[in-house]
Structure formats: C-alpha cells, structure tokens
One Martini backbone bead per residue (centre of mass of N, CA, C, O) as a GRO file, in nm:
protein
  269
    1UNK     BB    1   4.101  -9.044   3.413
    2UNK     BB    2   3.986  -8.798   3.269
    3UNK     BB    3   3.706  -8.782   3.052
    4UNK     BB    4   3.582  -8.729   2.749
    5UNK     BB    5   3.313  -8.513   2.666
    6UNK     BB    6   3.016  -8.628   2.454
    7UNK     BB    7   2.747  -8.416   2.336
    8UNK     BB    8   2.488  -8.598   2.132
    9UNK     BB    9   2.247  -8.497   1.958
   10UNK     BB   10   1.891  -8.629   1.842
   11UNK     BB   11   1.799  -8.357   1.748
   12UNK     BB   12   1.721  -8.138   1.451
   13UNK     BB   13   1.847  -7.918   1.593
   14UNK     BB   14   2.023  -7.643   1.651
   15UNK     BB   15   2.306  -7.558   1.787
   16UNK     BB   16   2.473  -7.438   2.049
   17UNK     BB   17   2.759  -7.277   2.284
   18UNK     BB   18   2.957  -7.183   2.500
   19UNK     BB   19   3.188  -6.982   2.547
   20UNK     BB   20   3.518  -7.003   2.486
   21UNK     BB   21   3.890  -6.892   2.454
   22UNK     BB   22   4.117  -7.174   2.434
   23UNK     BB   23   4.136  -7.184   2.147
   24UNK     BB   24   4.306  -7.216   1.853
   25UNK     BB   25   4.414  -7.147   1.560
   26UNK     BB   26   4.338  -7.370   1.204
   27UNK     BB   27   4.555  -7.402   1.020
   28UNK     BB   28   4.363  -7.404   0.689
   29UNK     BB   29   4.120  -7.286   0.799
   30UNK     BB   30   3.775  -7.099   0.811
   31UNK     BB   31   3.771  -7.101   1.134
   32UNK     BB   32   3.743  -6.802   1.295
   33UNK     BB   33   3.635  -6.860   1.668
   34UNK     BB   34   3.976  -6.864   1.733
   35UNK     BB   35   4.217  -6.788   1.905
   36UNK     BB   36   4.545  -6.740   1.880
   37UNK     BB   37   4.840  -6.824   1.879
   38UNK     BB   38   5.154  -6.806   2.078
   39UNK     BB   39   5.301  -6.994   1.907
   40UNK     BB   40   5.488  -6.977   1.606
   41UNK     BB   41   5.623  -7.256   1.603
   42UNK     BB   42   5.321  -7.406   1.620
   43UNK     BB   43   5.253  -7.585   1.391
   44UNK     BB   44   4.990  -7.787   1.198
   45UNK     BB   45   4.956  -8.068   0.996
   46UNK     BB   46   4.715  -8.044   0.750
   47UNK     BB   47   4.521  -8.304   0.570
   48UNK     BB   48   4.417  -8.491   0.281
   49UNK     BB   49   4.674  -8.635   0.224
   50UNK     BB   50   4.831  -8.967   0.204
   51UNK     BB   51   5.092  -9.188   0.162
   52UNK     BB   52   5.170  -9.063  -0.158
   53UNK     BB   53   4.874  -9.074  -0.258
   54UNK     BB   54   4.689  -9.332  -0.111
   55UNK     BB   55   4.526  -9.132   0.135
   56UNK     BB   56   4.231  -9.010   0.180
   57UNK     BB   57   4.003  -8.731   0.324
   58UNK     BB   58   3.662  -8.819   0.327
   59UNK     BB   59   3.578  -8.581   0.530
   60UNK     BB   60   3.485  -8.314   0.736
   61UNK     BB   61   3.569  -8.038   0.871
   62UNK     BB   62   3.477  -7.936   1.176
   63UNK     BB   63   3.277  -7.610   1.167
   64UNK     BB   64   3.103  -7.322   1.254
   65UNK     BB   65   3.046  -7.277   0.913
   66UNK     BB   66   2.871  -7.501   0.851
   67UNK     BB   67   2.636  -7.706   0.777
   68UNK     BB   68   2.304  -7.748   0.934
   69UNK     BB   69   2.028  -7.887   1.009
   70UNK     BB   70   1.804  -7.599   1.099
   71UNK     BB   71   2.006  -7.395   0.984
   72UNK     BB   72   2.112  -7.081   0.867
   73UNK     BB   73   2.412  -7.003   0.965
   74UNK     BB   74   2.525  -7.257   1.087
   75UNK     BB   75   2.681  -7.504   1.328
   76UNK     BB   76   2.813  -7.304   1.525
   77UNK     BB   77   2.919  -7.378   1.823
   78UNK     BB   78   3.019  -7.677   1.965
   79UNK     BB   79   3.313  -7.602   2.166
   80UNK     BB   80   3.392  -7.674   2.501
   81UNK     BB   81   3.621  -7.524   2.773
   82UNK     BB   82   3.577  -7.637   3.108
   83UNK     BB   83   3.876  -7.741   3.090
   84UNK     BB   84   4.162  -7.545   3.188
   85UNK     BB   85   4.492  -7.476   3.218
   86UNK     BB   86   4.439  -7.138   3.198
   87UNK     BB   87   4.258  -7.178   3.418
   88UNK     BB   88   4.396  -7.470   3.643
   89UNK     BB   89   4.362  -7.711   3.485
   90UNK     BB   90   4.546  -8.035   3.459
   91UNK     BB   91   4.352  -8.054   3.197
   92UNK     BB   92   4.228  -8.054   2.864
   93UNK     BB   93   3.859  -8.032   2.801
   94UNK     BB   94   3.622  -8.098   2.652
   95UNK     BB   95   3.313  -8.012   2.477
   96UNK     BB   96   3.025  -8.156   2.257
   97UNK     BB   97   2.712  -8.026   2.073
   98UNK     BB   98   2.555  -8.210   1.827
   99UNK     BB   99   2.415  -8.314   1.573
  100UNK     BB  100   2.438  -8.679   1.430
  101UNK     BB  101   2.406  -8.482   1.135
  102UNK     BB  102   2.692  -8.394   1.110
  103UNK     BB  103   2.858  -8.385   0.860
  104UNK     BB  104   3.038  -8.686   0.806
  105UNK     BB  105   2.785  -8.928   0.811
  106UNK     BB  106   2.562  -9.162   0.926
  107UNK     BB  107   2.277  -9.405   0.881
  108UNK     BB  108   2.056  -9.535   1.025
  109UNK     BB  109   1.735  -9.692   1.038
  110UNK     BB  110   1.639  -9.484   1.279
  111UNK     BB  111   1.549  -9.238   1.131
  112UNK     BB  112   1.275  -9.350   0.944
  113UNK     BB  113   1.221  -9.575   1.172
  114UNK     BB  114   1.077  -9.563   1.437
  115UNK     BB  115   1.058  -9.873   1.521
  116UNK     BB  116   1.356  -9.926   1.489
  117UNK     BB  117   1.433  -9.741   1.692
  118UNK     BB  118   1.225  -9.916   1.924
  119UNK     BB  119   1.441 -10.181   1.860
  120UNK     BB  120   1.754 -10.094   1.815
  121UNK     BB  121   1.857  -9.969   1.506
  122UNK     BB  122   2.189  -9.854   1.496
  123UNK     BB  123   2.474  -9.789   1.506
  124UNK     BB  124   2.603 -10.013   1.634
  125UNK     BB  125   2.456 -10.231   1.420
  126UNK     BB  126   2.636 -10.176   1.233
  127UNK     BB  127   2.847 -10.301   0.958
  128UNK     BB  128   3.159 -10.288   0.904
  129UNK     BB  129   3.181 -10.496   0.614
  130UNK     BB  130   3.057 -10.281   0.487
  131UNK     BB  131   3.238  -9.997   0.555
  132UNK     BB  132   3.448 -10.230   0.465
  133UNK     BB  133   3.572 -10.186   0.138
  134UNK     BB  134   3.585 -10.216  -0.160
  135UNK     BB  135   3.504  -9.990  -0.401
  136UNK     BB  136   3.315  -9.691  -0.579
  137UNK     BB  137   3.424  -9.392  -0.770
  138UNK     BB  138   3.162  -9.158  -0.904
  139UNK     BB  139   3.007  -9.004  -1.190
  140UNK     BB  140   2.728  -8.768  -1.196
  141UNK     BB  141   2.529  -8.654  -1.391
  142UNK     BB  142   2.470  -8.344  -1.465
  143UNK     BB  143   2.145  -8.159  -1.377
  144UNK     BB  144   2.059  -8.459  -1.213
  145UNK     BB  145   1.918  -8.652  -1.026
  146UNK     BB  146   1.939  -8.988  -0.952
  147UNK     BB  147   1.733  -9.191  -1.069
  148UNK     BB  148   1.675  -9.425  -1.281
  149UNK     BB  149   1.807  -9.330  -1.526
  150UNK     BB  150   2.072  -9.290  -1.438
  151UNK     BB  151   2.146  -9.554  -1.328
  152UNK     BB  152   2.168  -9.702  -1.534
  153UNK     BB  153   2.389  -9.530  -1.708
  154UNK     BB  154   2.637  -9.644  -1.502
  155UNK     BB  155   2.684  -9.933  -1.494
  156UNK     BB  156   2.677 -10.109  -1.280
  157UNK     BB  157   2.850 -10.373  -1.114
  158UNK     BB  158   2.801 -10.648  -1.049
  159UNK     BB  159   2.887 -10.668  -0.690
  160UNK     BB  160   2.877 -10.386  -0.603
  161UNK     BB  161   2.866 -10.288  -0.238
  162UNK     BB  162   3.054  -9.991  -0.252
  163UNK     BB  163   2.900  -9.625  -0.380
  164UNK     BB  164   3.037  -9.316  -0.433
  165UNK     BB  165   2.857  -9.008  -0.519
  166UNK     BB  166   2.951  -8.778  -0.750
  167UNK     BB  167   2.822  -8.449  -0.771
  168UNK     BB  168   2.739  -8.096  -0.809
  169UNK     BB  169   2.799  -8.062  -0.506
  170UNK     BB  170   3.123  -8.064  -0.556
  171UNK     BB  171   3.127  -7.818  -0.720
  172UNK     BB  172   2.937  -7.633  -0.532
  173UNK     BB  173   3.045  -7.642  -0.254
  174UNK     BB  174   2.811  -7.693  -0.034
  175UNK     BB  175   2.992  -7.791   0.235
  176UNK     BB  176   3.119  -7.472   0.224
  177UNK     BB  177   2.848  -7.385   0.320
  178UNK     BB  178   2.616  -7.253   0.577
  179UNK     BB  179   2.369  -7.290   0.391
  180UNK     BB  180   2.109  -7.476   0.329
  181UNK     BB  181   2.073  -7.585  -0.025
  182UNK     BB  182   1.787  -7.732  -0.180
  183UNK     BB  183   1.912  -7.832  -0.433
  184UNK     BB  184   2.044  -8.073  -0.409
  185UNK     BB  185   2.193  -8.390  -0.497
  186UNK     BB  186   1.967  -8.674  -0.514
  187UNK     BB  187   1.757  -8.891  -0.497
  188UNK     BB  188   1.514  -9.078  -0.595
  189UNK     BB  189   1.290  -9.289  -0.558
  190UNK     BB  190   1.367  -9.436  -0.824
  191UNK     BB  191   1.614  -9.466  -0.777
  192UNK     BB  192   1.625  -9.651  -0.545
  193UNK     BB  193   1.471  -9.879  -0.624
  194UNK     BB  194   1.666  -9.951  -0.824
  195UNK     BB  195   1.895 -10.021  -0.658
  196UNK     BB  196   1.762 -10.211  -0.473
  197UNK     BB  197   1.643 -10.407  -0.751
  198UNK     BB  198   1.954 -10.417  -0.938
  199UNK     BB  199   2.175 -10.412  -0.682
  200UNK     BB  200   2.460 -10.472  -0.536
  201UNK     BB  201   2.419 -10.233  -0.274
  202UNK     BB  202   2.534 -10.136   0.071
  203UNK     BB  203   2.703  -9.838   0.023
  204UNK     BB  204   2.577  -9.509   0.040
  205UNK     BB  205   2.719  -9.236  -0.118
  206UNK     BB  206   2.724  -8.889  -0.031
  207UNK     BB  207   2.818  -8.492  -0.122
  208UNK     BB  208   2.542  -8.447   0.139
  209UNK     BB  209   2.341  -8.454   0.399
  210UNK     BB  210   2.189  -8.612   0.183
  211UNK     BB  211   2.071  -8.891  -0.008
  212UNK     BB  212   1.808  -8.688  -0.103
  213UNK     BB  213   1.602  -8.536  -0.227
  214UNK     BB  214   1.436  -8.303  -0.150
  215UNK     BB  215   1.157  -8.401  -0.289
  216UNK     BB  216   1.215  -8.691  -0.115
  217UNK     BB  217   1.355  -8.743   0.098
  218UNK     BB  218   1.153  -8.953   0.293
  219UNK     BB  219   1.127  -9.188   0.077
  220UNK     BB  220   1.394  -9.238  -0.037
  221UNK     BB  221   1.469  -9.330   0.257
  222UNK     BB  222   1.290  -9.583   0.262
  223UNK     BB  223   1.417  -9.756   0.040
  224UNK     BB  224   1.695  -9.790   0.169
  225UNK     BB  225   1.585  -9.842   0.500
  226UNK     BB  226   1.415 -10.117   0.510
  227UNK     BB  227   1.639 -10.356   0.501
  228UNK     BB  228   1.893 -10.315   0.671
  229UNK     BB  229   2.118 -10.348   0.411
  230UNK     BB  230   2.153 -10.037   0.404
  231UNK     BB  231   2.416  -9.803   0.420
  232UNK     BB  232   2.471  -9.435   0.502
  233UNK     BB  233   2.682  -9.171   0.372
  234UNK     BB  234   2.735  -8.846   0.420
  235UNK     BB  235   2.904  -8.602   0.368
  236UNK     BB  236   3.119  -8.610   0.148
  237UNK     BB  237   3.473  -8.576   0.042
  238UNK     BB  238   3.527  -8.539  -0.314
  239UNK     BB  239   3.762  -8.370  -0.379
  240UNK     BB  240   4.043  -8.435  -0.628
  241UNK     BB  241   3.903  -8.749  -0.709
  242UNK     BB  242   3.954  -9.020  -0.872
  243UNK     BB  243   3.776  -9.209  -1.016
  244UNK     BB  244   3.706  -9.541  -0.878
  245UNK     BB  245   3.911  -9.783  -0.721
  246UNK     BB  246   3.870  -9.870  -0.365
  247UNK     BB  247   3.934  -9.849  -0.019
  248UNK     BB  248   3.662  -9.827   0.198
  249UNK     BB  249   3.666  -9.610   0.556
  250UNK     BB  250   3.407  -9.647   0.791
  251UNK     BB  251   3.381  -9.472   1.144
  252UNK     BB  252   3.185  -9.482   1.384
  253UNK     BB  253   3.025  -9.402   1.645
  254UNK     BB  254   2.966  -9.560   1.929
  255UNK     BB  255   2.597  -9.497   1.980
  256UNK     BB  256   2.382  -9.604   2.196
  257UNK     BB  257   2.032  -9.500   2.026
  258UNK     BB  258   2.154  -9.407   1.778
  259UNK     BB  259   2.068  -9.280   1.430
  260UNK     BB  260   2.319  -9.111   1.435
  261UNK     BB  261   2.729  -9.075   1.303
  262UNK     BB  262   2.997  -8.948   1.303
  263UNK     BB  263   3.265  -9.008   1.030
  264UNK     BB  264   3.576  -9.125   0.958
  265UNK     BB  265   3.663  -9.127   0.576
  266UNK     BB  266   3.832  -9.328   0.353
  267UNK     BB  267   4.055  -9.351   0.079
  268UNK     BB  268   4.267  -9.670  -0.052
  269UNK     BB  269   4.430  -9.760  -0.316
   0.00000   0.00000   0.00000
C-alpha cells in the first residue's frame, strides 16, 4: 500500500506548499483555504471535547492561518494532494511540509544545544513516562512573565512531576491570531532557574509557541533544556478547561533526527 508522505522541515524558516484544489472545505474550522465539499449530506464532527466530558483536546487544529515563526502572515498551505481520486489515482494521499515547531509540538535538547543536537538527543529519545501521567492544570498571574517570583507564588508541590501553565496567552487568544506576537507570556531565564532548582517538574507545558519569553527567548531555554530531564511542550490549546489535576498525555511524531515534533495532547479527568 502507497505511504502517506510526510515531509517535516527542520529549518526556521516560513512554509509555502504548491496549490491543491482537492481537498474539502473544515466545517467548525476558520480555514477556508479549502473547496466546499460537493455532499452536503456528508458533515464529520470535531470535538474538543470527549467521553461526557471526561477527555480534553488540548492540540490546536492545524489551519493555514495559524501562527508560525518566520512567518508574517501565518502557516500559508502546507498541505497538498499530489495524488487525486478526482484526478485519477486509486487513492488520496497527501503531503505535508511545515517546520517542526508548529502549533502543538514538543522541544528535543537538540533545539538549543548544536552538541546534543550532533550527539543525537531528538524527539525520538524523549521519554514517554514523562509525557504520560497525572500532573496539573494551573493558572499563572496575568500581567506577567513568569519569573521566579511568580514560581514562588504558585506553592507548586512537591512531587509534581508535569505542570501546565496557562497564562494571559490563552485569554489573549494569541494562537489563533496568524502573526507571532511578541508580547506574549513565558518564563524568564530566573523562573526557568527557580523551576529546575526548587521543583520536579519533567514536563513543562505552556500556551504558546515558546515556553521562554521574548527577551529571555534563548537563556531560559537554555536551563530548561540543559539537563536534558525536562521536556518541553508548547502550544498548548487551554481554553474553557478548569485548573487542577488531570492524567495528561502526549504523543509526538517518532522523527529520527528532528529536534522538535508536533504532538498531539490530551487531559483526561
């Protein structure tokens, strides 16, 4: 059988894909970048929500008017149908080509250390055991950045091993604008600091595109990423979900090589 072709760029760099005409129109979606569908019979429902409200998607649904760094104007098409039904071939396949850092994904070491990146320490070497089990759902004081004074504040406990941060980013709706947005809310390199010396936190989530703010951007991944014992979650989708304690999991793409990887999370009461 013919493989879905996926081709994941490790590059920086903003995406274009050639035009497809094939594919239908997301009904619930705010890409219209999609012909409608000719069957009007024929809706798919999209959750975020399953299971009478026990299972979350907190992923953000990939759209060519998300956010995306490098990009001014957001993520353009990345999707195309180089093999058609309607044109002829016996089956739709797709293909895909975004940078690794987009919407919903995780950070390997190799994003900010070349070393570990040239030593092989990818998405693939993330530990799942981390990725998957109990941890918590908080909210971080709007108004600012997460610092070290804020760690403090938030009285995180002992033993909390995977910590979800949901800031003013989510209020600000700042991942379904398509230009990055340089305000938004992350650690600064002494909350990163306060994090790794006063806590076990292994998984650090946070609700948008870096986990770092602008002006710490590089520092404080930096002292996240060093002891190669904390990963990295971003672009978390938190809206309409109350704090506290959840069995949260995520699943990145097994990508040999890459040092970040769309990932697709969950929180299950």
């Amino acid at each position: 059988m013919a493989s879905l072709l996926l081709l994941l760029l490790l590059s920086p760099l903003s995406t274009t894909a050639a035009s497809s005409g094939a594919y239908p129109t997301i009904p619930g979606s705010i890409d219209t970048s999609f012909p409608a569908s000719q069957d009007s019979k024929l809706i798919p429902i999209r959750r975020e929500v399953y299971g009478d409200g026990r299972i979350f998607d907190i992923t953000h649904r990939y759209t060519s008017d998300m956010p995306s760094m490098g990009s001014e104007n957001g993520l353009g098409q990345f999707l195309r149908l180089p093999e058609s039904m309607k044109n002829g071939s016996f089956a739709n396949i797709s293909e895909m080509k975004l940078i690794t850092h987009t919407g919903t994904h995780v950070d390997a070491p190799g994003h900010y250390y070349d070393h570990y990146f040239d030593a092989g320490f990818d998405v693939d070497t993330l530990d799942l055991e981390v990725l998957n089990g109990p941890g918590l759902l908080i909210d971080v004081p709007r108004g600012t950045n997460i610092t070290a004074e804020v760690m403090k504040s938030l009285h995180i406990p002992k033993g909390a091993r995977r910590v979800l941060f949901r800031t003013e980013n989510t209020d600000r709706r700042l991942m379904f604008k398509n230009q990055i947005d340089t305000s938004f809310v992350g650690f600064t390199t002494d909350g990163a600091k306060w994090l790794v010396d006063n806590t076990d936190i292994k998984l650090v989530g946070i609700d948008y595109l870096a986990v770092a703010a602008w002006s710490d951007l590089v520092p404080a991944h930096l002292v996240l990423l060093e002891s190669r014992e904390i990963i990295i979650v971003e672009g978390l989708k938190l809206d309409d979900i109350q704090p506290g304690v959840y069995s949260i999991h995520c699943l990145p793409i097994r990508l040999l090589g890459a040092e970040g990887s769309p990932t697709r999370c969950i929180l299950i009461k």
